[in-house]
CSV table of C-alpha atoms and ligand atoms in Angstrom, one decimal:
chain,number,residue,atom,x,y,z
A,97,LEU,CA,-50.6,-11.3,0.9
A,98,LEU,CA,-53.8,-9.4,0.5
A,99,ARG,CA,-52.0,-6.3,1.8
A,100,PRO,CA,-50.2,-3.9,-0.5
A,101,ARG,CA,-46.5,-4.7,-0.8
A,102,HIS,CA,-45.3,-1.6,1.2
A,103,VAL,CA,-47.7,-2.6,4.0
A,104,GLN,CA,-46.4,-6.1,3.9
A,105,ARG,CA,-42.8,-4.8,4.1
A,106,ARG,CA,-43.8,-2.7,7.1
A,107,ALA,CA,-45.5,-5.7,8.7
A,108,ILE,CA,-42.4,-7.8,8.3
A,109,SER,CA,-40.1,-5.0,9.7
A,110,GLN,CA,-42.5,-4.7,12.6
A,111,LYS,CA,-42.1,-8.4,13.5
A,112,THR,CA,-38.3,-8.6,12.8
A,113,ASP,CA,-37.4,-5.3,14.5
A,114,PRO,CA,-39.4,-4.7,17.7
A,115,SER,CA,-37.7,-1.3,18.2
A,116,ASN,CA,-39.5,-0.2,15.0
A,117,ASP,CA,-42.5,1.8,16.4
A,118,GLU,CA,-43.9,2.6,13.0
A,119,PRO,CA,-47.7,2.1,13.0
A,120,ASP,CA,-48.8,-1.3,11.5
A,121,ALA,CA,-52.4,-0.5,10.8
A,122,GLY,CA,-52.8,-3.6,8.7
A,123,PHE,CA,-53.9,-1.4,5.8
A,124,THR,CA,-52.3,1.4,3.9
A,125,LEU,CA,-52.0,4.8,5.6
A,126,ASP,CA,-52.2,6.6,2.2
A,127,PRO,CA,-55.6,7.9,1.0
A,128,PRO,CA,-57.2,6.1,-2.0
A,129,SER,CA,-55.3,6.3,-5.2
A,130,GLY,CA,-55.5,9.7,-6.9
A,131,THR,CA,-56.8,11.5,-3.8
A,132,ARG,CA,-55.2,13.8,-1.4
A,133,ASP,CA,-55.0,14.3,2.4
A,134,PHE,CA,-54.9,18.0,3.4
A,135,PHE,CA,-52.8,18.2,6.6
A,136,PRO,CA,-53.1,21.5,8.4
A,137,GLU,CA,-50.2,23.2,6.5
A,138,LYS,CA,-51.7,22.3,3.1
A,139,MET,CA,-55.2,23.0,4.4
A,140,ARG,CA,-54.2,26.6,5.4
A,141,MET,CA,-53.0,27.1,1.8
A,142,GLN,CA,-56.1,25.6,0.3
A,143,ARG,CA,-58.2,27.8,2.6
A,144,TRP,CA,-56.3,30.8,1.5
A,145,LEU,CA,-56.9,29.9,-2.2
A,146,PHE,CA,-60.6,29.4,-1.6
A,147,ASP,CA,-60.9,32.6,0.4
A,148,ARG,CA,-59.4,34.4,-2.7
A,149,PHE,CA,-62.0,32.6,-4.9
A,150,ARG,CA,-64.8,33.6,-2.6
A,151,GLU,CA,-63.5,37.2,-2.2
A,152,THR,CA,-63.5,37.6,-6.0
A,153,ALA,CA,-67.0,36.0,-6.5
A,154,GLN,CA,-68.5,38.2,-3.7
A,155,SER,CA,-66.9,41.3,-5.2
A,156,TYR,CA,-68.9,40.6,-8.3
A,157,GLY,CA,-72.1,40.0,-6.4
A,158,PHE,CA,-72.2,36.2,-6.9
A,159,GLN,CA,-74.0,34.0,-4.5
A,160,GLU,CA,-72.6,30.7,-3.3
A,161,TYR,CA,-74.5,27.4,-3.8
A,162,ASP,CA,-73.7,23.8,-3.5
A,163,ALA,CA,-75.0,20.4,-4.6
A,164,PRO,CA,-74.4,16.7,-3.6
A,165,VAL,CA,-71.0,15.3,-4.7
A,166,LEU,CA,-73.1,12.2,-5.6
A,167,GLU,CA,-75.2,12.8,-8.7
A,168,HIS,CA,-77.5,10.9,-11.0
A,169,GLU,CA,-75.4,9.3,-13.7
A,170,ASP,CA,-78.0,10.3,-16.3
A,171,LEU,CA,-77.1,14.0,-15.8
A,172,TYR,CA,-73.9,13.4,-17.8
A,173,LYS,CA,-75.2,11.1,-20.6
A,174,ARG,CA,-73.8,13.1,-23.5
A,175,LYS,CA,-72.8,11.1,-26.6
A,176,ALA,CA,-70.0,13.4,-27.9
A,177,GLY,CA,-67.0,11.3,-26.8
A,178,GLU,CA,-65.9,13.7,-24.1
A,179,GLU,CA,-63.1,12.5,-21.8
A,180,ILE,CA,-65.1,13.8,-18.8
A,181,THR,CA,-68.1,11.5,-19.4
A,182,GLU,CA,-65.8,8.5,-20.3
A,183,GLN,CA,-64.0,8.8,-17.0
A,184,MET,CA,-66.9,9.0,-14.6
A,185,TYR,CA,-66.5,7.6,-11.1
A,186,ASN,CA,-69.9,5.9,-11.5
A,187,PHE,CA,-71.5,2.9,-9.7
A,188,ARG,CA,-74.7,1.3,-8.8
A,189,ASP,CA,-75.7,2.1,-5.2
A,190,LYS,CA,-77.2,-0.5,-2.8
A,191,GLU,CA,-80.7,0.2,-4.3
A,192,GLY,CA,-79.3,-0.3,-7.8
A,193,ALA,CA,-79.5,3.4,-8.6
A,194,ALA,CA,-77.1,4.6,-11.3
A,195,VAL,CA,-75.1,7.3,-9.6
A,196,THR,CA,-71.7,8.9,-10.0
A,197,LEU,CA,-69.3,11.2,-8.1
A,198,ARG,CA,-69.8,14.4,-10.0
A,199,PRO,CA,-67.1,15.0,-12.7
A,200,GLU,CA,-68.1,18.7,-13.0
A,201,MET,CA,-70.6,21.1,-11.4
A,202,THR,CA,-72.4,22.7,-14.4
A,203,PRO,CA,-75.0,19.9,-14.9
A,204,SER,CA,-75.9,20.2,-11.1
A,205,LEU,CA,-76.3,23.9,-11.6
A,206,ALA,CA,-78.5,23.3,-14.6
A,207,ARG,CA,-80.6,20.8,-12.6
A,208,MET,CA,-81.0,23.2,-9.7
A,209,VAL,CA,-82.1,26.1,-12.0
A,210,LEU,CA,-84.6,23.8,-13.7
A,211,SER,CA,-86.0,22.8,-10.4
A,212,LEU,CA,-86.6,26.5,-9.7
A,213,MET,CA,-88.4,26.7,-13.1
A,214,ARG,CA,-90.5,23.6,-12.1
A,215,ALA,CA,-91.3,25.1,-8.7
A,216,GLU,CA,-94.0,27.4,-10.1
A,217,THR,CA,-94.4,29.0,-13.5
A,218,GLY,CA,-92.8,32.4,-13.7
A,219,ALA,CA,-90.8,31.8,-10.5
A,220,ILE,CA,-87.6,31.5,-12.6
A,221,ALA,CA,-88.2,34.9,-14.1
A,222,ALA,CA,-88.0,36.4,-10.6
A,223,VAL,CA,-84.6,34.7,-10.1
A,224,LEU,CA,-83.0,35.5,-13.5
A,225,PRO,CA,-80.5,36.7,-14.2
A,226,LEU,CA,-78.7,34.7,-11.5
A,227,LYS,CA,-75.0,34.8,-10.7
A,228,TRP,CA,-73.9,31.8,-8.7
A,229,TYR,CA,-70.6,30.4,-7.6
A,230,SER,CA,-69.4,27.2,-5.9
A,231,ILE,CA,-66.1,25.4,-5.1
A,232,PRO,CA,-67.0,21.7,-5.5
A,233,GLN,CA,-64.8,18.7,-5.3
A,234,CYS,CA,-65.1,16.9,-8.7
A,235,TRP,CA,-64.1,13.4,-9.5
A,236,ARG,CA,-62.9,11.2,-12.4
A,237,PHE,CA,-61.9,7.6,-12.6
A,238,GLU,CA,-58.5,8.1,-14.2
A,239,THR,CA,-56.6,4.9,-15.0
A,240,THR,CA,-54.0,4.7,-12.2
A,241,GLN,CA,-51.1,3.9,-14.5
A,242,ARG,CA,-51.2,7.5,-15.6
A,243,GLY,CA,-50.8,8.3,-11.9
A,244,ARG,CA,-52.9,11.4,-12.3
A,245,LYS,CA,-55.3,12.7,-9.7
A,246,ARG,CA,-58.9,11.6,-9.4
A,247,GLU,CA,-60.2,14.5,-7.5
A,248,HIS,CA,-59.8,18.3,-7.6
A,249,TYR,CA,-61.6,21.3,-6.3
A,250,GLN,CA,-63.0,23.5,-9.1
A,251,TRP,CA,-64.1,27.1,-8.6
A,252,ASN,CA,-67.2,27.6,-10.7
A,253,MET,CA,-68.8,30.9,-11.6
A,254,ASP,CA,-72.0,31.0,-13.8
A,255,ILE,CA,-74.4,33.6,-15.0
A,256,VAL,CA,-77.8,32.3,-16.1
A,257,GLY,CA,-80.3,34.4,-18.0
A,258,VAL,CA,-78.1,36.8,-19.9
A,259,SER,CA,-77.8,36.3,-23.7
A,260,GLU,CA,-75.6,39.3,-24.3
A,261,VAL,CA,-71.8,39.0,-24.2
A,262,THR,CA,-71.9,41.3,-21.2
A,263,ALA,CA,-72.1,38.0,-19.2
A,264,GLU,CA,-68.8,36.8,-20.8
A,265,ALA,CA,-67.2,40.1,-20.1
A,266,GLU,CA,-68.2,39.9,-16.4
A,267,LEU,CA,-66.8,36.3,-16.0
A,268,LEU,CA,-63.6,37.1,-17.8
A,269,SER,CA,-63.2,40.2,-15.6
A,270,ALA,CA,-63.7,38.0,-12.5
A,271,VAL,CA,-60.9,35.7,-13.7
A,272,VAL,CA,-58.6,38.7,-14.2
A,273,SER,CA,-59.6,40.1,-10.8
A,274,PHE,CA,-58.7,36.8,-9.1
A,275,PHE,CA,-55.3,36.8,-10.7
A,276,GLU,CA,-54.6,40.4,-9.9
A,277,ASN,CA,-55.7,39.8,-6.3
A,278,VAL,CA,-53.0,37.0,-5.9
A,279,GLY,CA,-50.2,38.9,-7.7
A,280,ILE,CA,-50.4,37.4,-11.1
A,281,THR,CA,-50.3,39.8,-14.1
A,282,SER,CA,-51.0,39.6,-17.8
A,283,LYS,CA,-47.3,38.9,-18.3
A,284,ASP,CA,-47.8,35.6,-16.5
A,285,VAL,CA,-51.2,34.5,-17.8
A,286,GLY,CA,-53.3,35.2,-20.9
A,287,LEU,CA,-56.9,34.4,-21.8
A,288,ARG,CA,-57.5,32.8,-25.2
A,289,ILE,CA,-60.9,33.7,-26.6
A,290,ASN,CA,-62.9,32.2,-29.5
A,291,SER,CA,-66.5,31.5,-30.4
A,292,ARG,CA,-68.0,28.2,-31.3
A,293,LYS,CA,-70.6,30.2,-33.2
A,294,VAL,CA,-67.9,31.4,-35.6
A,295,LEU,CA,-66.5,27.9,-35.8
A,296,GLY,CA,-70.1,26.7,-36.4
A,297,ALA,CA,-70.3,29.0,-39.4
A,298,VAL,CA,-67.1,27.4,-40.7
A,299,LEU,CA,-68.6,23.9,-40.1
A,300,ASN,CA,-71.9,24.9,-41.8
A,301,THR,CA,-70.0,26.3,-44.8
A,302,ALA,CA,-68.1,23.0,-44.9
A,303,GLY,CA,-71.3,21.1,-44.8
A,304,VAL,CA,-71.1,19.7,-41.3
A,305,THR,CA,-74.7,19.2,-40.0
A,306,SER,CA,-75.5,20.8,-36.6
A,307,ASP,CA,-76.1,17.3,-35.0
A,308,LYS,CA,-72.3,16.7,-35.6
A,309,PHE,CA,-71.3,20.1,-34.1
A,310,ALA,CA,-70.6,19.0,-30.5
A,311,GLU,CA,-68.7,15.9,-31.5
A,312,THR,CA,-66.6,17.9,-34.0
A,313,CYS,CA,-65.7,20.4,-31.3
A,314,VAL,CA,-64.7,17.7,-28.9
A,315,ILE,CA,-62.4,16.2,-31.5
A,316,ILE,CA,-60.9,19.6,-32.5
A,317,ASP,CA,-60.2,20.3,-28.8
A,318,LYS,CA,-57.7,17.4,-28.9
A,319,LEU,CA,-55.5,19.1,-31.5
A,320,ASP,CA,-52.7,20.0,-29.0
A,321,LYS,CA,-52.8,16.5,-27.5
A,322,ILE,CA,-53.0,14.2,-30.6
A,323,GLY,CA,-51.9,16.6,-33.5
A,324,ALA,CA,-53.6,17.7,-36.8
A,325,ASP,CA,-53.4,14.3,-38.6
A,326,ALA,CA,-55.0,12.4,-35.8
A,327,VAL,CA,-57.7,15.0,-35.5
A,328,LYS,CA,-58.4,14.8,-39.3
A,329,GLN,CA,-58.5,11.0,-39.0
A,330,GLU,CA,-61.1,11.2,-36.2
A,331,LEU,CA,-63.1,13.8,-38.0
A,332,SER,CA,-63.3,11.5,-41.0
A,333,LYS,CA,-63.8,8.2,-39.2
A,334,GLN,CA,-66.1,9.4,-36.3
A,335,VAL,CA,-67.9,12.3,-37.9
A,336,GLY,CA,-67.7,11.1,-41.5
A,337,LEU,CA,-66.2,14.3,-42.8
A,338,SER,CA,-64.4,14.3,-46.1
A,339,THR,CA,-60.7,14.9,-46.2
A,340,GLU,CA,-61.2,18.4,-47.7
A,341,VAL,CA,-63.7,19.4,-45.0
A,342,ALA,CA,-61.4,18.1,-42.3
A,343,ASP,CA,-58.5,20.0,-43.8
A,344,THR,CA,-60.5,23.2,-44.0
A,345,ILE,CA,-61.6,22.9,-40.3
A,346,VAL,CA,-58.0,22.3,-39.1
A,347,ALA,CA,-56.7,25.1,-41.3
A,348,ALA,CA,-59.4,27.5,-39.9
A,349,THR,CA,-58.3,26.7,-36.3
A,350,GLY,CA,-54.8,27.9,-37.3
A,351,ALA,CA,-56.2,31.4,-38.2
A,352,LYS,CA,-54.1,34.1,-36.5
A,353,THR,CA,-56.8,36.8,-36.4
A,354,LEU,CA,-60.6,36.9,-36.2
A,355,GLU,CA,-60.7,38.5,-39.7
A,356,GLU,CA,-58.6,35.6,-41.1
A,357,PHE,CA,-60.9,33.1,-39.3
A,358,ALA,CA,-64.0,34.8,-40.6
A,359,ASP,CA,-62.6,34.9,-44.1
A,360,ILE,CA,-61.9,31.1,-44.0
A,361,ALA,CA,-65.4,30.6,-42.6
A,362,GLY,CA,-66.7,32.8,-45.4
A,363,VAL,CA,-68.7,34.6,-42.7
A,364,GLY,CA,-67.2,38.0,-42.9
A,365,GLU,CA,-68.8,40.6,-40.6
A,366,SER,CA,-71.5,38.1,-39.5
A,367,ALA,CA,-73.4,38.5,-36.3
A,368,GLU,CA,-71.2,35.9,-34.7
A,369,VAL,CA,-68.0,37.9,-35.6
A,370,GLN,CA,-69.6,41.1,-34.4
A,371,GLU,CA,-70.5,39.6,-31.1
A,372,LEU,CA,-66.9,38.6,-30.6
A,373,ARG,CA,-65.8,42.1,-31.5
A,374,ARG,CA,-68.2,43.5,-29.0
A,375,LEU,CA,-66.7,41.3,-26.3
A,376,PHE,CA,-63.2,42.6,-27.0
A,377,ALA,CA,-64.6,46.2,-27.1
A,378,LEU,CA,-66.2,45.7,-23.7
A,379,ALA,CA,-63.0,44.2,-22.3
A,380,GLU,CA,-61.2,47.3,-23.6
A,381,ASP,CA,-63.6,49.7,-21.8
A,382,TYR,CA,-63.6,47.4,-18.7
A,383,GLY,CA,-59.8,47.7,-18.6
A,384,PHE,CA,-58.6,44.1,-19.0
A,385,ALA,CA,-58.2,43.7,-22.8
A,386,ASP,CA,-54.4,43.3,-22.3
A,387,TRP,CA,-55.2,39.9,-20.8
A,388,LEU,CA,-57.1,38.7,-23.9
A,389,GLN,CA,-56.2,37.3,-27.3
A,390,PHE,CA,-58.3,35.8,-30.1
A,391,ASP,CA,-57.3,32.2,-30.7
A,392,ALA,CA,-59.2,30.2,-33.4
A,393,SER,CA,-57.9,26.9,-32.0
A,394,VAL,CA,-59.7,27.2,-28.7
A,395,VAL,CA,-62.9,25.2,-28.7
A,396,ARG,CA,-62.7,23.6,-25.2
A,397,GLY,CA,-63.6,19.9,-24.6
A,398,LEU,CA,-67.1,20.1,-23.3
A,399,ALA,CA,-69.9,19.2,-25.7
A,400,TYR,CA,-72.4,21.7,-24.5
A,401,TYR,CA,-70.6,25.0,-25.3
A,402,THR,CA,-72.5,26.9,-28.0
A,403,GLY,CA,-70.8,30.3,-28.2
A,404,VAL,CA,-67.9,32.2,-26.8
A,405,VAL,CA,-65.3,29.8,-25.2
A,406,PHE,CA,-62.1,30.8,-23.4
A,407,GLU,CA,-59.2,29.4,-21.4
A,408,GLY,CA,-56.6,30.8,-19.1
A,409,PHE,CA,-53.0,29.8,-20.1
A,410,ASP,CA,-49.6,30.1,-18.5
A,411,LYS,CA,-47.5,32.4,-20.8
A,412,ALA,CA,-44.3,30.5,-19.8
A,413,GLY,CA,-45.9,27.6,-21.6
A,414,VAL,CA,-45.1,25.2,-18.8
A,415,LEU,CA,-48.5,24.4,-17.3
A,416,ARG,CA,-51.7,23.2,-18.9
A,417,ALA,CA,-54.8,25.4,-19.0
A,418,VAL,CA,-55.4,27.1,-15.6
A,419,CYS,CA,-59.1,27.7,-16.2
A,420,GLY,CA,-61.7,27.4,-18.9
A,421,GLY,CA,-65.3,28.2,-19.7
A,422,GLY,CA,-67.9,29.3,-22.2
A,423,ARG,CA,-71.5,29.9,-23.2
A,424,TYR,CA,-73.9,26.9,-23.0
A,425,ASP,CA,-77.3,28.2,-24.2
A,426,LYS,CA,-78.8,24.8,-25.0
A,427,LEU,CA,-78.0,22.8,-21.8
A,428,LEU,CA,-81.2,23.5,-19.9
A,429,GLU,CA,-83.3,22.6,-23.0
A,430,LEU,CA,-81.4,19.3,-23.2
A,431,TYR,CA,-82.6,18.8,-19.6
A,432,GLY,CA,-86.2,19.5,-20.4
A,433,SER,CA,-86.6,23.3,-20.3
A,434,LYS,CA,-89.4,24.4,-22.6
A,435,LYS,CA,-87.4,27.4,-23.7
A,436,GLU,CA,-83.8,28.4,-24.2
A,437,VAL,CA,-82.1,29.7,-21.0
A,438,PRO,CA,-78.8,31.4,-21.9
A,439,CYS,CA,-75.9,30.4,-19.6
A,440,VAL,CA,-72.2,31.2,-19.3
A,441,GLY,CA,-69.7,29.9,-16.9
A,442,PHE,CA,-66.2,28.9,-16.1
A,443,GLY,CA,-64.3,26.2,-14.0
A,444,PHE,CA,-61.0,26.9,-12.3
A,445,GLY,CA,-59.1,23.9,-10.8
A,446,ASP,CA,-57.2,24.2,-7.5
A,447,CYS,CA,-54.1,22.2,-8.7
A,448,VAL,CA,-52.9,24.0,-11.8
A,449,VAL,CA,-53.4,27.4,-10.3
A,450,MET,CA,-51.4,26.3,-7.1
A,451,GLU,CA,-48.6,25.2,-9.4
A,452,LEU,CA,-48.7,28.5,-11.2
A,453,LEU,CA,-48.7,30.6,-7.9
A,454,LYS,CA,-45.9,28.4,-6.5
A,455,GLU,CA,-43.8,28.8,-9.7
A,456,ARG,CA,-44.4,32.6,-9.8
A,457,GLY,CA,-43.4,32.8,-6.1
A,458,VAL,CA,-46.6,34.6,-5.0
A,459,LEU,CA,-47.8,32.1,-2.4
A,460,PRO,CA,-48.0,33.5,1.1
A,461,GLU,CA,-46.2,32.2,4.2
A,462,LEU,CA,-49.1,30.7,6.3
A,463,GLY,CA,-47.9,29.4,9.7
A,464,PRO,CA,-50.3,28.3,12.4
A,465,ASN,CA,-51.5,31.2,14.5
A,466,VAL,CA,-53.4,31.8,17.7
A,467,ASP,CA,-53.8,35.0,19.7
A,468,MET,CA,-52.7,33.6,23.0
A,469,VAL,CA,-51.3,30.5,24.8
A,470,VAL,CA,-52.4,30.3,28.5
A,471,ALA,CA,-50.0,28.3,30.7
A,472,ALA,CA,-50.6,27.2,34.3
A,473,TYR,CA,-47.6,27.6,36.6
A,474,ASN,CA,-48.4,24.2,38.3
A,475,ALA,CA,-51.1,21.6,38.4
A,476,ASP,CA,-53.0,23.5,41.1
A,477,MET,CA,-53.3,26.5,38.7
A,478,MET,CA,-54.5,24.4,35.7
A,479,GLY,CA,-58.2,25.0,36.4
A,480,LYS,CA,-57.6,28.8,36.9
A,481,ALA,CA,-55.7,28.8,33.6
A,482,MET,CA,-58.6,27.2,31.9
A,483,ASN,CA,-60.9,29.9,33.4
A,484,VAL,CA,-58.6,32.6,32.1
A,485,ALA,CA,-58.7,31.0,28.6
A,486,ARG,CA,-62.6,31.0,28.8
A,487,ARG,CA,-62.6,34.7,29.7
A,488,LEU,CA,-60.2,35.5,26.8
A,489,ARG,CA,-62.2,33.5,24.3
A,490,GLN,CA,-65.4,35.3,25.4
A,491,THR,CA,-63.7,38.5,24.3
A,492,GLY,CA,-63.1,37.0,20.9
A,493,LYS,CA,-59.5,35.9,21.3
A,494,SER,CA,-58.3,32.5,20.0
A,495,VAL,CA,-56.6,30.8,23.0
A,496,ASP,CA,-54.6,27.5,23.2
A,497,VAL,CA,-54.3,26.2,26.8
A,498,TYR,CA,-50.8,24.7,27.2
A,499,PRO,CA,-51.7,21.1,28.4
A,500,GLU,CA,-49.1,20.7,31.1
A,501,ALA,CA,-48.2,22.6,34.2
A,502,ALA,CA,-45.5,25.0,32.9
A,503,ARG,CA,-42.9,24.4,35.6
A,504,LYS,CA,-40.4,24.4,32.8
A,505,VAL,CA,-41.3,27.8,31.4
A,506,LYS,CA,-39.0,27.2,28.4
A,507,LYS,CA,-41.3,24.3,27.2
A,508,ALA,CA,-44.3,26.6,27.4
A,509,PHE,CA,-42.5,29.3,25.3
A,510,ARG,CA,-41.4,26.6,22.8
A,511,TYR,CA,-45.0,25.4,22.5
A,512,ALA,CA,-46.3,29.0,22.1
A,513,ASP,CA,-43.7,29.5,19.3
A,514,LYS,CA,-44.8,26.3,17.6
A,515,VAL,CA,-48.5,27.2,17.6
A,516,GLY,CA,-47.7,30.8,16.4
A,517,ALA,CA,-49.0,32.6,19.5
A,518,SER,CA,-48.7,36.4,19.7
A,519,ARG,CA,-48.8,36.5,23.5
A,520,ILE,CA,-48.5,34.0,26.4
A,521,ALA,CA,-50.4,34.3,29.7
A,522,PHE,CA,-48.9,32.7,32.8
A,523,VAL,CA,-51.4,31.9,35.5
A,524,ALA,CA,-49.3,31.6,38.7
A,525,PRO,CA,-50.1,31.7,42.4
A,526,ASP,CA,-48.5,35.0,43.3
A,527,GLU,CA,-50.2,37.0,40.5
A,528,TRP,CA,-53.5,35.0,41.0
A,529,GLU,CA,-53.5,36.1,44.7
A,530,ARG,CA,-53.4,39.7,43.4
A,531,GLY,CA,-56.2,38.9,41.0
A,532,GLU,CA,-53.8,39.2,38.0
A,533,VAL,CA,-52.3,37.3,35.2
A,534,ARG,CA,-48.9,37.9,33.7
A,535,ILE,CA,-49.0,38.4,29.9
A,536,LYS,CA,-45.8,38.3,27.8
A,537,ASP,CA,-45.7,39.7,24.3
A,538,LEU,CA,-44.0,37.2,22.0
A,539,ARG,CA,-44.0,39.4,18.9
A,540,CYS,CA,-42.0,42.5,20.1
A,541,ALA,CA,-38.5,43.3,18.9
A,542,ALA,CA,-35.7,41.4,20.7
A,543,ASP,CA,-34.2,44.7,22.2
A,544,THR,CA,-37.6,45.7,23.7
A,545,PRO,CA,-37.0,46.4,27.5
A,546,ASN,CA,-38.4,43.7,29.8
A,547,ASP,CA,-40.9,46.0,31.4
A,548,LYS,CA,-42.4,46.6,27.9
A,549,LYS,CA,-42.4,42.9,27.0
A,550,GLN,CA,-44.7,41.8,29.9
A,551,CYS,CA,-47.4,43.2,32.2
A,552,ASP,CA,-49.7,41.9,34.9
A,553,ILE,CA,-53.3,42.3,33.9
A,554,PRO,CA,-56.3,42.3,36.4
A,555,LEU,CA,-58.6,39.3,35.6
A,556,ASP,CA,-61.5,41.6,34.8
A,557,LYS,CA,-59.4,43.6,32.3
A,558,LEU,CA,-58.4,40.6,30.2
A,559,GLY,CA,-59.0,40.7,26.4
B,794,LIG,N1,-63.5,16.4,-14.4
B,794,LIG,C1,-62.4,16.2,-13.6
B,794,LIG,C2,-62.6,15.7,-12.4
B,794,LIG,C3,-61.5,15.5,-11.6
B,794,LIG,C4,-60.2,15.9,-12.1
B,794,LIG,BR1,-58.7,15.6,-11.0
B,794,LIG,N2,-60.1,16.4,-13.3
B,794,LIG,C5,-61.1,16.6,-14.0
């Protein structure tokens, strides 16, 4: 009875129907709730996606880093009511340490950069500005009834040590380059841009003290999910804002242009507004401005953003945000830095972008492939066939040794087709006597004459 119902059913069927050869492992064969197995076909697609992430990051001069999937729970102790910190996969380890599966990568990055600063004074100056990327698996303990996933892989790109919006321009350009590399255009995806600094001016004007800023942004970020009235409720109840102030804030997020937003904020051509204008001007010169649009409602849900924030969205309006990011200039001070270290970054989940690419029909066909299958004509030739495989691998070829004596050549051909081989090498007594191996091309056109489809190659010419 301790076993899940579907395992119980299987156990019963096993007993009542001996012909049923389904495995009865006595436990579920599915991975833990909210997690995924990547069988080879899905792994090839995941590898293809990660290769596109890496290709883009490296084309921008970013260096890859990594950190433990297990992190100190304290790293995420933020009191701003973020979903991400309320859904941590946290626990006490066997030494009683408060740890968690990381819900995001940015705090680990901040911790690593700070460790460089601690290493020796001045060392960090030699490292900054740094441009790092990673594709970490991140976790959340989502309540199962929502049936949502508890893990995803999130491409992170961060620039540390650049206070100018040139950093934002670089990161936005990298997002655009990724999409262009996989066949997505600005007709499919747009990037909504805003600045929490401009929003901060609205909040200051409205009398919101800076200690309430992060919490206010986290609540405003829920607009799409819970609606204006619920947001105003939370602003009043949790942040203590008056109805008028809450109305002003929600109204400001509805501004259609930067000018309108600035007017509501009463900030006019302030430094914050000029900084955002400069970002749009850089994007124009850079050549990707057609991907961008100002959107006063974008604040993103992470407490630590302090400036420009952005998110990639599906213009068909079907999918939730594809990626998101922003500037977070105060995070390292929060972790103990003695001075401000400007940072900007984005996160890009593997699931939503896969749905987008599938929906837009731009995913590649990725079958298994190997350069050659080597087949032994009979059991006596198996050792020779393995030696041929070794010689071919030493020339850099990928080689799959057909595991049975290939008396039934058809079976060997079927196997070669299944594993996506380009050529098949038959190791048979007659050719072996002559010091040769018969190679057949499996990729040539059907009407290719036989003498072009195959040839006998001397052993010392293999490769
Ligand atoms: N932060 C986070 C972690 C895991 C998933 Br799935 N989604 C969001």
